C-alpha positions in Angstrom: 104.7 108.2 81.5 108.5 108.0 81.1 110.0 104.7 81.5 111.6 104.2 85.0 115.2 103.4 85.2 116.2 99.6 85.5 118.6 98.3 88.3 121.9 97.1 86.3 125.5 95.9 86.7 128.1 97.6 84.8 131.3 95.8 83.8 133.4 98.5 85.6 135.2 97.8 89.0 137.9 99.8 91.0 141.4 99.3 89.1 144.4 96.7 89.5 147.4 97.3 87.6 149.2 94.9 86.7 151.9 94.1 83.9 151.2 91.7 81.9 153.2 91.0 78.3 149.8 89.6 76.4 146.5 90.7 75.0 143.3 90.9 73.2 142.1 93.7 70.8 138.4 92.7 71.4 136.1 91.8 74.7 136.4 87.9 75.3 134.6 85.4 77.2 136.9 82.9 78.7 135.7 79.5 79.9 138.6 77.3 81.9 138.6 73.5 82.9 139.7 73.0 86.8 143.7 73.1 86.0 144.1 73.7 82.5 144.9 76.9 80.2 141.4 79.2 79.5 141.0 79.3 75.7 140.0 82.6 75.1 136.4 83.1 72.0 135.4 86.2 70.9 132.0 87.7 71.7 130.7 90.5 70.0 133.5 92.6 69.8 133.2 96.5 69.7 134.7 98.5 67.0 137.4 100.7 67.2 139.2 103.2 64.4 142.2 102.3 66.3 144.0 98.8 64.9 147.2 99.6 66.9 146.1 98.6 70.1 147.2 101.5 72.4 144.1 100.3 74.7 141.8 97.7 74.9 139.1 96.7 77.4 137.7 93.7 77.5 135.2 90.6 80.0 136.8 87.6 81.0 135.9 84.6 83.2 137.5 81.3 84.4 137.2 78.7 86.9 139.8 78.5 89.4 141.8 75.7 89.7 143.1 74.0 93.4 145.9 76.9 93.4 143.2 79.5 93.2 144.2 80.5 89.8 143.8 79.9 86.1 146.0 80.5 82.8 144.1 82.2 80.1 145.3 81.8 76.1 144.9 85.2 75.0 145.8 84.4 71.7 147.1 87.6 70.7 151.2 87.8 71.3 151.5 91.7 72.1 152.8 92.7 74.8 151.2 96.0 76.7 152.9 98.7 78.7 150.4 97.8 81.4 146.9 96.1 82.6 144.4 97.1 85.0 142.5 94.1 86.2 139.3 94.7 87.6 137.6 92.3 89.9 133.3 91.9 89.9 133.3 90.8 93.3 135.5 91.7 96.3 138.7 89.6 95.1 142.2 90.5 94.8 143.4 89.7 91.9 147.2 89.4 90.5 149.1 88.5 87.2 152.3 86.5 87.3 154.7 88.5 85.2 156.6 85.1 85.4 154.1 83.2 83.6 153.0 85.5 81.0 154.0 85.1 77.8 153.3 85.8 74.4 150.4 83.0 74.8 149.2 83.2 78.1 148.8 84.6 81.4 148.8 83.1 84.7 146.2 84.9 86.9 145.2 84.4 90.5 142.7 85.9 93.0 142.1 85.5 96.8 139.3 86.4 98.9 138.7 89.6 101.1 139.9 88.0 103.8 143.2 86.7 102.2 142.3 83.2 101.5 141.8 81.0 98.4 139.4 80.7 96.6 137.4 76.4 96.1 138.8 75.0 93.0 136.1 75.3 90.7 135.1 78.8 91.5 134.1 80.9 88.5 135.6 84.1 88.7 134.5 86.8 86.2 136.3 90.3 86.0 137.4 93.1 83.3 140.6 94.1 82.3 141.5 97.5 80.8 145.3 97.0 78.2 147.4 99.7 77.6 150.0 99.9 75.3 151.9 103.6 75.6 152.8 105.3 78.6 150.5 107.7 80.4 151.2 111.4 80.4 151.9 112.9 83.5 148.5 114.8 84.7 148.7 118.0 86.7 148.4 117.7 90.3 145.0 117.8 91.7 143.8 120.8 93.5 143.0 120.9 97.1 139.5 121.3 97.6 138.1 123.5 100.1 135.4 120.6 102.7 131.6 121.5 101.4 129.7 122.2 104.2 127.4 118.9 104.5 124.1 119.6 104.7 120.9 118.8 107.0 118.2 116.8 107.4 119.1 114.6 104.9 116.3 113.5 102.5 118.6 111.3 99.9 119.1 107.5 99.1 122.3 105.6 100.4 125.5 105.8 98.5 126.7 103.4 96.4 129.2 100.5 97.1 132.4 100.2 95.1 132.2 98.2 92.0 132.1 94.9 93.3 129.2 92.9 94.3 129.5 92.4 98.0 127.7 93.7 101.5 129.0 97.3 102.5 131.7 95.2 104.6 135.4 96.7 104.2 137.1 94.8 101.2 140.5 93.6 100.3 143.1 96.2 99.3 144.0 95.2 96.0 147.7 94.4 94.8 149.4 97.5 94.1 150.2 98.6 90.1 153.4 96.6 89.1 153.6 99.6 86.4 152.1 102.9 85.7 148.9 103.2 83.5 149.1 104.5 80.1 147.0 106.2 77.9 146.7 108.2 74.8 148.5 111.5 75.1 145.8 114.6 75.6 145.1 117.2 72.9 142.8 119.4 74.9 143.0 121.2 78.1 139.6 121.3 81.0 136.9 123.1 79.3 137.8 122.9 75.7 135.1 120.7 73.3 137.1 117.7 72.0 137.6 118.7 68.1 140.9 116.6 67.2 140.0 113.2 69.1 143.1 110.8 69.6 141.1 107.8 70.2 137.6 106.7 69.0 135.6 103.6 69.4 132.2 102.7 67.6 130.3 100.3 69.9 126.9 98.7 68.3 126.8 95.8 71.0 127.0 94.5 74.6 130.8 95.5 74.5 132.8 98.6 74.6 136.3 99.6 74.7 138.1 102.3 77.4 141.2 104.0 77.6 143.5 104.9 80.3 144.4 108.7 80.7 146.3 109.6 83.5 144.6 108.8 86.5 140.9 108.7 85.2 139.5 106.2 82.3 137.4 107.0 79.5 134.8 104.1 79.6 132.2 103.7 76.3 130.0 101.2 78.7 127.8 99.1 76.8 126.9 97.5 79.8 123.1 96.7 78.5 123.5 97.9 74.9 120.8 96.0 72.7 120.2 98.0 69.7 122.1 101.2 69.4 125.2 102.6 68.1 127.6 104.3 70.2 130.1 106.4 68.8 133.3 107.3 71.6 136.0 110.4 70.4 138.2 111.5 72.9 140.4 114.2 73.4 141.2 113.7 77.3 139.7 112.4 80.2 138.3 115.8 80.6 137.2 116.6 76.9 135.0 114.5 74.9 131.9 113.0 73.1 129.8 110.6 72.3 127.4 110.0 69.1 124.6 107.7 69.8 121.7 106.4 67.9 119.4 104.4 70.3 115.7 103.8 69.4 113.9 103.2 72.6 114.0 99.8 74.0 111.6 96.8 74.7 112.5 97.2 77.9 112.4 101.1 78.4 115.7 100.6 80.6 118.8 102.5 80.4 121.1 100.8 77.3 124.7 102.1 78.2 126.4 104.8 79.9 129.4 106.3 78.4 131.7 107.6 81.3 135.2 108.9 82.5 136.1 107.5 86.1 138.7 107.3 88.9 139.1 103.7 90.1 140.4 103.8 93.9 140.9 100.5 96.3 138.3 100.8 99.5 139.7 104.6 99.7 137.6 106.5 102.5 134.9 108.4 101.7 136.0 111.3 104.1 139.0 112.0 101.8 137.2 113.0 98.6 135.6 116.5 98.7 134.1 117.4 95.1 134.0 117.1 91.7 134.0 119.4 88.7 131.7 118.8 85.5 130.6 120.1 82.3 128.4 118.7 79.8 126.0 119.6 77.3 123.2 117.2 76.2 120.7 117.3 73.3 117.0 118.6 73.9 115.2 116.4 71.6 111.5 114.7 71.2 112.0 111.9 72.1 115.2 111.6 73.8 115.2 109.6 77.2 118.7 110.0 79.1 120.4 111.4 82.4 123.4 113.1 82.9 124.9 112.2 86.5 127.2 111.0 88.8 127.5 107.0 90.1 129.5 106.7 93.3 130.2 102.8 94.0 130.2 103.1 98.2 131.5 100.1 100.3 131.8 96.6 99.4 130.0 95.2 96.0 128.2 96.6 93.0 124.7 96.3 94.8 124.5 99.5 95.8 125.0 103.0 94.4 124.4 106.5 95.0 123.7 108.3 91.2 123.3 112.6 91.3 121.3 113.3 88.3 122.7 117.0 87.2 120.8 116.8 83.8 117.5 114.9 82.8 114.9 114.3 80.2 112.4 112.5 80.3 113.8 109.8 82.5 112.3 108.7 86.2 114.7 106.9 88.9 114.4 103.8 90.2 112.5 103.1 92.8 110.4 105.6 95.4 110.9 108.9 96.0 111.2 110.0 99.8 111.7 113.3 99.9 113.7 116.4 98.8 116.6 118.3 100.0 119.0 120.9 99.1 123.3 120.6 98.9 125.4 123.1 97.1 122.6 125.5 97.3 120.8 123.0 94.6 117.5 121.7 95.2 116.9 117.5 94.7 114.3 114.9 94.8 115.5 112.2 97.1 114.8 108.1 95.6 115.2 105.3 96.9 115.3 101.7 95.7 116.1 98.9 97.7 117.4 98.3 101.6 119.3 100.9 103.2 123.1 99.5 104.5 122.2 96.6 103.0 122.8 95.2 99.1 120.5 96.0 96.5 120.5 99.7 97.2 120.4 102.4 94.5 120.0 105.8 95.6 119.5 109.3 93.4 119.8 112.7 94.0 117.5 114.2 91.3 118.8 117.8 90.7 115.6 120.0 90.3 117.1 122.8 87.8 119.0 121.4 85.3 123.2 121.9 85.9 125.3 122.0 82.6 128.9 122.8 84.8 130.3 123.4 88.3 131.9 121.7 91.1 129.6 119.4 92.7 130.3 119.0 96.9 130.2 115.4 96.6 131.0 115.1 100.1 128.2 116.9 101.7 125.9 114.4 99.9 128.0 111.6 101.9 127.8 113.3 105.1 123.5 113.5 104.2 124.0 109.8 103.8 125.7 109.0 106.7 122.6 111.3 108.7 120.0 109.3 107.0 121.6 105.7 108.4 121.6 104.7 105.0 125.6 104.3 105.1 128.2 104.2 107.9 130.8 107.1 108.4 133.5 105.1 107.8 132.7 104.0 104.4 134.9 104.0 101.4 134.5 103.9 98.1 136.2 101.9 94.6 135.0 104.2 91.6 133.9 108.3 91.4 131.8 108.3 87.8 130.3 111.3 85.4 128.4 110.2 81.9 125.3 109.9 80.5 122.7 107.0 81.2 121.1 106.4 77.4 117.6 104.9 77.0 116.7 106.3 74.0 117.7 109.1 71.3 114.3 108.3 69.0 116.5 106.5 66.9 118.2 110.0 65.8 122.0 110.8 66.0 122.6 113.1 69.0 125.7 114.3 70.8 126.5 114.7 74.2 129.7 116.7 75.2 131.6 116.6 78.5 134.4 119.5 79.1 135.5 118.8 82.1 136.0 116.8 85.0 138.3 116.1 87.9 138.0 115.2 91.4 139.2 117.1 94.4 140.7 114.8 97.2 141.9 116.3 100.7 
Protein backbone atom coordinates (compact mmCIF):
# COMPACT_ATOMS: atom_id res chain seq x y z
CA UNK A 1 0.00 0.00 0.00
CA UNK A 2 1.53 3.35 -0.81
CA UNK A 3 2.50 5.38 2.14
CA UNK A 4 -0.06 8.16 2.94
CA UNK A 5 1.00 11.71 2.88
CA UNK A 6 2.00 13.24 6.39
CA UNK A 7 0.55 16.68 7.63
CA UNK A 8 3.73 19.16 7.68
CA UNK A 9 4.68 22.84 8.03
CA UNK A 10 6.77 24.40 5.45
CA UNK A 11 9.16 27.21 6.25
CA UNK A 12 7.38 29.43 3.55
CA UNK A 13 4.99 32.35 4.52
CA UNK A 14 3.47 35.26 2.42
CA UNK A 15 6.39 37.89 1.73
CA UNK A 16 7.66 41.22 3.62
CA UNK A 17 10.12 43.28 1.98
CA UNK A 18 12.10 44.97 3.62
CA UNK A 19 15.63 46.58 3.20
CA UNK A 20 18.00 45.60 5.28
CA UNK A 21 22.04 46.29 4.70
CA UNK A 22 23.16 42.70 6.43
CA UNK A 23 23.12 39.08 5.89
CA UNK A 24 23.73 35.39 6.05
CA UNK A 25 24.89 33.07 3.14
CA UNK A 26 23.50 29.96 5.00
CA UNK A 27 19.97 29.12 7.13
CA UNK A 28 20.61 30.12 10.81
CA UNK A 29 18.96 29.55 14.06
CA UNK A 30 18.99 32.52 16.24
CA UNK A 31 18.41 32.38 19.96
CA UNK A 32 18.09 35.98 21.82
CA UNK A 33 18.18 36.92 25.67
CA UNK A 34 15.09 39.38 26.61
CA UNK A 35 16.96 42.83 25.47
CA UNK A 36 20.10 41.83 24.13
CA UNK A 37 21.61 41.37 20.45
CA UNK A 38 20.61 37.47 18.91
CA UNK A 39 23.91 35.79 18.13
CA UNK A 40 23.28 34.16 15.07
CA UNK A 41 24.88 29.77 14.74
CA UNK A 42 24.77 27.94 11.83
CA UNK A 43 22.57 24.85 11.35
CA UNK A 44 23.06 22.64 8.56
CA UNK A 45 23.49 24.88 5.90
CA UNK A 46 22.48 24.02 2.23
CA UNK A 47 24.82 24.19 -0.55
CA UNK A 48 24.88 26.42 -3.24
CA UNK A 49 27.26 26.77 -6.58
CA UNK A 50 26.72 30.31 -5.98
CA UNK A 51 29.44 32.06 -3.40
CA UNK A 52 28.33 35.61 -4.46
CA UNK A 53 25.35 35.83 -2.62
CA UNK A 54 22.76 37.16 -5.14
CA UNK A 55 20.11 35.28 -2.83
CA UNK A 56 19.91 33.65 0.17
CA UNK A 57 17.08 32.17 2.27
CA UNK A 58 17.39 31.34 5.53
CA UNK A 59 15.20 30.27 9.54
CA UNK A 60 15.54 32.58 12.23
CA UNK A 61 14.08 32.95 15.77
CA UNK A 62 14.38 35.25 18.82
CA UNK A 63 12.63 36.25 21.79
CA UNK A 64 11.22 39.61 21.90
CA UNK A 65 12.30 41.88 24.23
CA UNK A 66 9.74 44.61 26.29
CA UNK A 67 9.84 46.86 22.85
CA UNK A 68 8.46 43.92 21.04
CA UNK A 69 11.67 43.47 19.16
CA UNK A 70 15.14 41.96 19.05
CA UNK A 71 18.53 42.72 17.25
CA UNK A 72 20.01 39.79 15.50
CA UNK A 73 24.19 39.63 14.85
CA UNK A 74 24.11 38.39 11.47
CA UNK A 75 27.66 38.09 11.30
CA UNK A 76 28.07 38.57 7.75
CA UNK A 77 28.68 42.55 6.75
CA UNK A 78 27.05 42.51 3.12
CA UNK A 79 24.60 44.47 2.49
CA UNK A 80 21.54 43.18 0.08
CA UNK A 81 19.51 45.09 -2.42
CA UNK A 82 16.53 43.84 -0.45
CA UNK A 83 14.89 41.23 2.18
CA UNK A 84 11.61 39.62 2.31
CA UNK A 85 10.78 38.71 5.86
CA UNK A 86 8.35 36.16 6.28
CA UNK A 87 6.44 35.69 9.38
CA UNK A 88 5.26 31.80 10.78
CA UNK A 89 2.37 33.11 12.56
CA UNK A 90 0.06 36.02 11.81
CA UNK A 91 2.74 38.88 12.83
CA UNK A 92 3.78 41.89 11.06
CA UNK A 93 7.05 42.16 11.01
CA UNK A 94 9.46 45.22 10.13
CA UNK A 95 13.36 45.98 9.81
CA UNK A 96 14.76 49.30 11.06
CA UNK A 97 16.86 50.42 8.17
CA UNK A 98 18.15 52.81 10.98
CA UNK A 99 19.56 50.11 13.03
CA UNK A 100 20.96 47.91 10.54
CA UNK A 101 24.32 47.81 10.08
CA UNK A 102 27.00 45.81 8.86
CA UNK A 103 26.56 43.67 12.21
CA UNK A 104 23.10 43.65 12.98
CA UNK A 105 19.63 44.29 12.47
CA UNK A 106 16.97 45.63 14.51
CA UNK A 107 13.69 43.68 13.92
CA UNK A 108 10.28 44.06 15.31
CA UNK A 109 6.83 42.43 15.02
CA UNK A 110 3.22 43.21 16.27
CA UNK A 111 0.25 41.22 16.50
CA UNK A 112 -2.76 40.97 14.01
CA UNK A 113 -4.51 43.32 15.86
CA UNK A 114 -1.70 45.97 16.01
CA UNK A 115 -0.33 45.39 19.43
CA UNK A 116 2.93 44.16 20.98
CA UNK A 117 3.92 41.40 21.41
CA UNK A 118 4.94 40.01 25.87
CA UNK A 119 8.59 40.42 26.25
CA UNK A 120 9.82 37.04 26.10
CA UNK A 121 7.83 35.86 23.14
CA UNK A 122 9.72 33.59 20.80
CA UNK A 123 9.09 34.63 17.43
CA UNK A 124 10.32 32.39 14.60
CA UNK A 125 10.18 33.46 10.82
CA UNK A 126 12.14 33.12 7.33
CA UNK A 127 13.81 35.54 5.47
CA UNK A 128 14.44 35.38 1.67
CA UNK A 129 18.11 38.07 0.78
CA UNK A 130 18.62 39.41 -2.44
CA UNK A 131 21.46 41.06 -3.67
CA UNK A 132 20.76 42.32 -7.56
CA UNK A 133 17.78 44.02 -8.70
CA UNK A 134 14.81 42.16 -10.18
CA UNK A 135 14.06 42.21 -13.83
CA UNK A 136 11.02 43.69 -14.79
CA UNK A 137 8.40 40.71 -15.53
CA UNK A 138 5.72 41.16 -18.29
CA UNK A 139 2.40 42.17 -17.19
CA UNK A 140 0.06 39.44 -16.15
CA UNK A 141 -2.67 38.53 -18.42
CA UNK A 142 -6.24 39.01 -17.54
CA UNK A 143 -7.90 35.92 -17.04
CA UNK A 144 -11.19 35.10 -18.30
CA UNK A 145 -13.57 33.98 -14.42
CA UNK A 146 -13.76 29.88 -14.63
CA UNK A 147 -17.06 28.96 -14.30
CA UNK A 148 -17.23 27.42 -10.62
CA UNK A 149 -18.57 24.28 -10.48
CA UNK A 150 -21.39 22.27 -8.57
CA UNK A 151 -22.01 20.17 -5.90
CA UNK A 152 -18.90 20.50 -4.50
CA UNK A 153 -17.23 17.23 -3.41
CA UNK A 154 -13.50 18.75 -2.31
CA UNK A 155 -11.66 19.53 0.97
CA UNK A 156 -11.38 23.20 2.37
CA UNK A 157 -8.72 25.50 1.07
CA UNK A 158 -5.78 26.20 2.69
CA UNK A 159 -4.94 29.21 5.01
CA UNK A 160 -2.10 31.49 4.10
CA UNK A 161 1.23 30.57 5.42
CA UNK A 162 0.97 31.40 8.85
CA UNK A 163 -0.33 29.39 11.67
CA UNK A 164 -3.49 30.97 12.78
CA UNK A 165 -7.52 30.36 12.71
CA UNK A 166 -9.09 31.36 9.16
CA UNK A 167 -9.57 34.87 10.97
CA UNK A 168 -8.54 37.93 8.69
CA UNK A 169 -4.76 38.73 9.51
CA UNK A 170 -2.64 41.74 9.63
CA UNK A 171 -1.58 43.49 6.39
CA UNK A 172 2.00 43.32 6.45
CA UNK A 173 4.39 46.47 6.07
CA UNK A 174 4.72 47.27 2.65
CA UNK A 175 8.30 46.48 0.57
CA UNK A 176 10.73 49.48 1.60
CA UNK A 177 12.46 48.24 -1.87
CA UNK A 178 11.68 46.15 -4.85
CA UNK A 179 12.71 42.35 -4.81
CA UNK A 180 15.50 41.18 -6.78
CA UNK A 181 16.41 38.21 -8.45
CA UNK A 182 18.67 36.61 -10.86
CA UNK A 183 18.05 37.90 -14.39
CA UNK A 184 15.97 35.08 -16.61
CA UNK A 185 17.50 33.17 -19.48
CA UNK A 186 14.36 31.37 -20.69
CA UNK A 187 10.99 32.41 -21.79
CA UNK A 188 7.36 30.25 -20.53
CA UNK A 189 7.65 26.85 -21.91
CA UNK A 190 11.21 26.52 -22.65
CA UNK A 191 13.24 23.50 -20.50
CA UNK A 192 15.77 25.33 -18.38
CA UNK A 193 19.24 24.28 -20.22
CA UNK A 194 21.63 27.39 -19.15
CA UNK A 195 20.49 27.70 -15.32
CA UNK A 196 21.61 31.11 -13.65
CA UNK A 197 21.30 29.84 -10.14
CA UNK A 198 21.66 26.35 -8.60
CA UNK A 199 21.51 25.13 -5.15
CA UNK A 200 22.38 21.46 -3.83
CA UNK A 201 20.36 20.80 -0.69
CA UNK A 202 21.24 17.35 1.32
CA UNK A 203 19.51 18.70 4.63
CA UNK A 204 16.62 20.29 6.56
CA UNK A 205 17.61 23.62 4.70
CA UNK A 206 17.31 24.99 1.37
CA UNK A 207 18.00 28.15 -0.37
CA UNK A 208 15.28 30.43 -2.80
CA UNK A 209 15.60 33.06 -5.08
CA UNK A 210 13.55 36.05 -5.90
CA UNK A 211 12.43 36.40 -9.61
CA UNK A 212 10.22 39.00 -10.35
CA UNK A 213 7.18 38.64 -8.56
CA UNK A 214 7.30 34.77 -7.98
CA UNK A 215 10.18 32.83 -5.83
CA UNK A 216 11.93 29.71 -6.68
CA UNK A 217 11.84 27.79 -3.27
CA UNK A 218 14.14 24.34 -3.01
CA UNK A 219 12.03 23.49 0.31
CA UNK A 220 13.64 21.06 2.45
CA UNK A 221 11.06 21.50 4.80
CA UNK A 222 11.28 17.64 6.19
CA UNK A 223 14.40 16.59 4.20
CA UNK A 224 16.10 13.65 6.11
CA UNK A 225 18.11 11.72 3.75
CA UNK A 226 18.17 12.95 0.17
CA UNK A 227 19.89 15.13 -2.11
CA UNK A 228 18.18 17.83 -3.85
CA UNK A 229 19.68 19.44 -6.65
CA UNK A 230 17.89 23.22 -7.67
CA UNK A 231 18.93 24.78 -11.51
CA UNK A 232 16.99 27.56 -12.54
CA UNK A 233 16.41 29.36 -15.47
CA UNK A 234 13.25 31.56 -14.33
CA UNK A 235 10.45 31.32 -12.23
CA UNK A 236 8.81 29.71 -15.06
CA UNK A 237 11.63 27.31 -16.32
CA UNK A 238 13.35 24.89 -14.22
CA UNK A 239 14.49 21.54 -12.48
CA UNK A 240 15.26 19.71 -9.87
CA UNK A 241 17.61 16.48 -9.46
CA UNK A 242 16.75 14.49 -6.48
CA UNK A 243 17.95 11.26 -4.91
CA UNK A 244 15.63 10.29 -2.07
CA UNK A 245 15.52 6.68 -0.80
CA UNK A 246 12.20 6.13 0.87
CA UNK A 247 11.89 7.16 4.30
CA UNK A 248 11.37 5.67 7.86
CA UNK A 249 8.52 7.57 7.99
CA UNK A 250 7.04 7.06 4.35
CA UNK A 251 6.10 11.03 4.55
CA UNK A 252 6.73 13.48 1.96
CA UNK A 253 10.74 14.76 2.47
CA UNK A 254 10.62 18.24 0.57
CA UNK A 255 8.85 20.03 -2.02
CA UNK A 256 10.74 22.10 -4.49
CA UNK A 257 8.36 25.01 -5.57
CA UNK A 258 7.96 28.46 -7.41
CA UNK A 259 5.31 30.77 -5.48
CA UNK A 260 3.60 34.23 -5.29
CA UNK A 261 3.57 35.53 -1.76
CA UNK A 262 0.51 37.95 -1.31
CA UNK A 263 -0.63 39.78 2.18
CA UNK A 264 -4.53 38.41 3.10
CA UNK A 265 -5.23 39.19 -0.78
CA UNK A 266 -8.91 37.99 -1.58
CA UNK A 267 -9.54 34.95 -2.86
CA UNK A 268 -12.16 36.35 -5.45
CA UNK A 269 -9.36 38.17 -7.25
CA UNK A 270 -7.26 35.32 -8.41
CA UNK A 271 -8.80 33.37 -11.33
CA UNK A 272 -6.16 30.57 -12.68
CA UNK A 273 -2.98 29.38 -13.02
CA UNK A 274 -0.89 28.01 -15.85
CA UNK A 275 1.55 24.83 -15.38
CA UNK A 276 3.80 22.57 -17.05
CA UNK A 277 5.81 19.88 -15.70
CA UNK A 278 7.08 16.59 -16.51
CA UNK A 279 7.87 13.95 -13.86
CA UNK A 280 9.83 10.63 -14.04
CA UNK A 281 7.83 7.21 -14.27
CA UNK A 282 9.95 5.10 -12.23
CA UNK A 283 9.72 1.72 -9.84
CA UNK A 284 9.75 2.96 -7.08
CA UNK A 285 9.19 6.54 -7.23
CA UNK A 286 6.66 8.05 -4.60
CA UNK A 287 5.84 11.87 -5.39
CA UNK A 288 2.95 14.40 -6.38
CA UNK A 289 2.92 17.06 -8.58
CA UNK A 290 0.37 19.87 -7.37
CA UNK A 291 -0.71 22.96 -6.31
CA UNK A 292 -0.73 24.29 -2.27
CA UNK A 293 -2.99 27.23 -1.82
CA UNK A 294 -2.44 28.69 1.94
CA UNK A 295 -6.36 30.16 2.47
CA UNK A 296 -7.01 32.49 5.46
CA UNK A 297 -5.17 32.99 8.54
CA UNK A 298 -2.21 30.35 9.64
CA UNK A 299 -0.39 27.41 8.11
CA UNK A 300 -3.05 24.90 9.51
CA UNK A 301 -4.89 24.53 6.69
CA UNK A 302 -4.37 24.00 3.04
CA UNK A 303 -6.08 23.11 -0.09
CA UNK A 304 -3.27 20.96 -2.44
CA UNK A 305 -4.65 19.99 -6.41
CA UNK A 306 -2.70 16.94 -7.27
CA UNK A 307 -2.19 17.36 -11.34
CA UNK A 308 0.40 14.48 -11.39
CA UNK A 309 0.80 11.35 -9.03
CA UNK A 310 2.57 8.15 -8.38
CA UNK A 311 2.20 6.03 -6.08
CA UNK A 312 1.32 8.49 -3.41
CA UNK A 313 -2.20 8.61 -1.31
CA UNK A 314 -3.46 11.96 0.46
CA UNK A 315 -3.87 12.65 3.78
CA UNK A 316 -6.66 11.88 5.34
CA UNK A 317 -10.31 10.44 4.04
CA UNK A 318 -11.66 10.65 0.84
CA UNK A 319 -15.36 12.05 0.53
CA UNK A 320 -16.12 12.12 -2.69
CA UNK A 321 -15.41 13.08 -6.31
CA UNK A 322 -16.12 15.93 -8.53
CA UNK A 323 -15.31 17.49 -11.77
CA UNK A 324 -13.71 21.46 -12.44
CA UNK A 325 -12.11 22.41 -15.74
CA UNK A 326 -13.84 19.48 -17.28
CA UNK A 327 -11.16 17.26 -15.11
CA UNK A 328 -12.34 14.60 -13.00
CA UNK A 329 -10.98 14.49 -8.93
CA UNK A 330 -11.09 12.50 -5.84
CA UNK A 331 -12.12 14.79 -3.07
CA UNK A 332 -9.85 14.21 0.71
CA UNK A 333 -10.21 15.44 3.53
CA UNK A 334 -8.12 15.70 6.68
CA UNK A 335 -8.98 17.49 9.57
CA UNK A 336 -11.95 20.09 10.63
CA UNK A 337 -13.57 22.09 8.08
CA UNK A 338 -13.27 26.23 8.89
CA UNK A 339 -11.35 25.30 11.50
CA UNK A 340 -7.22 24.73 11.87
CA UNK A 341 -5.78 21.63 11.15
CA UNK A 342 -7.33 21.29 7.75
CA UNK A 343 -5.74 19.86 4.60
CA UNK A 344 -7.75 19.33 1.68
CA UNK A 345 -6.82 17.65 -1.93
CA UNK A 346 -8.14 17.59 -5.10
CA UNK A 347 -6.76 14.32 -6.65
CA UNK A 348 -6.79 14.82 -10.46
CA UNK A 349 -8.03 11.42 -11.96
CA UNK A 350 -6.04 11.56 -15.47
CA UNK A 351 -2.75 12.60 -15.07
CA UNK A 352 -2.23 16.65 -16.39
CA UNK A 353 1.42 17.43 -17.63
CA UNK A 354 0.28 21.38 -18.76
CA UNK A 355 -2.73 23.88 -18.89
CA UNK A 356 -4.31 26.51 -17.04
CA UNK A 357 -5.82 25.30 -14.05
CA UNK A 358 -9.43 27.44 -12.89
CA UNK A 359 -8.19 27.82 -9.48
CA UNK A 360 -11.01 29.80 -8.70
CA UNK A 361 -13.81 27.51 -9.44
CA UNK A 362 -12.19 25.11 -6.91
CA UNK A 363 -12.63 28.15 -4.37
CA UNK A 364 -16.10 28.78 -5.21
CA UNK A 365 -16.57 24.47 -4.63
CA UNK A 366 -15.08 25.29 -1.30
CA UNK A 367 -17.08 28.06 -0.36
CA UNK A 368 -20.39 25.55 -1.46
CA UNK A 369 -19.14 22.79 0.76
CA UNK A 370 -18.93 25.32 4.06
CA UNK A 371 -15.51 24.30 4.35
CA UNK A 372 -14.36 28.05 3.86
CA UNK A 373 -16.12 31.47 3.87
CA UNK A 374 -16.59 33.62 0.67
CA UNK A 375 -14.63 36.18 1.78
CA UNK A 376 -11.48 34.46 2.34
CA UNK A 377 -8.04 35.49 1.23
CA UNK A 378 -5.17 33.93 0.78
CA UNK A 379 -0.90 34.63 1.57
CA UNK A 380 0.81 32.10 -1.02
CA UNK A 381 -0.41 30.47 -4.73
CA UNK A 382 2.32 27.26 -4.95
CA UNK A 383 3.24 24.60 -7.97
CA UNK A 384 6.15 21.84 -7.19
CA UNK A 385 6.64 18.48 -6.54
CA UNK A 386 5.90 16.72 -2.99
CA UNK A 387 9.06 14.00 -2.85
CA UNK A 388 8.88 10.89 -0.73
CA UNK A 389 10.93 8.78 -2.51
CA UNK A 390 12.93 8.33 -5.95
CA UNK A 391 14.22 4.51 -4.87
CA UNK A 392 17.34 6.13 -4.11
CA UNK A 393 17.93 6.81 -8.00
CA UNK A 394 18.61 10.24 -9.54
CA UNK A 395 15.42 11.52 -11.27
CA UNK A 396 14.45 14.83 -12.79
CA UNK A 397 11.38 16.72 -12.63
CA UNK A 398 10.95 19.73 -15.02
CA UNK A 399 8.51 22.68 -14.76
CA UNK A 400 8.03 25.00 -18.02
CA UNK A 401 5.78 27.15 -16.99
CA UNK A 402 3.78 28.93 -14.59
CA UNK A 403 1.99 32.17 -13.86
CA UNK A 404 -1.01 33.21 -12.18
CA UNK A 405 -3.91 35.16 -13.64
CA UNK A 406 -5.43 37.86 -11.19
CA UNK A 407 -8.59 39.95 -12.19
Amino acid sequence: MPPTRTARRRLVVPAVFLALSALVAVPIAVQAAKENPVVASTTNAADSTITTLPSVGRVESCVLDKSSGCTVLHGFGKKPVAITAIASGPAQLSIDPAKTTATSYRLHAVRRDGKNYRAGTKLRYTAHYDFVTAPAQPPTPKPSTPKPTVAPTTKPPTTKPTTAPPTKPPTTKPPTTAPTSTPPTSNPGQTCTKPTWTTTATGNQGEGRTYGQYYVHNNMWNNHNGTYTMAVCNYNSWYEDVTQSRPGDNGVQAYPNVHKDYNDFPLAKIQSAKFAATAPSCTGCIYNVAFDVWINDGFSNELMIWTQNHGQTPAGTKVGTTTIGGQAYEVWKAGGTTKPGGIFTYKSVNSQTSGTMPLQAFFKDLEARKWIPANSTTWQVDYGVEVVSTNNTKQRFTFNDFSIQES
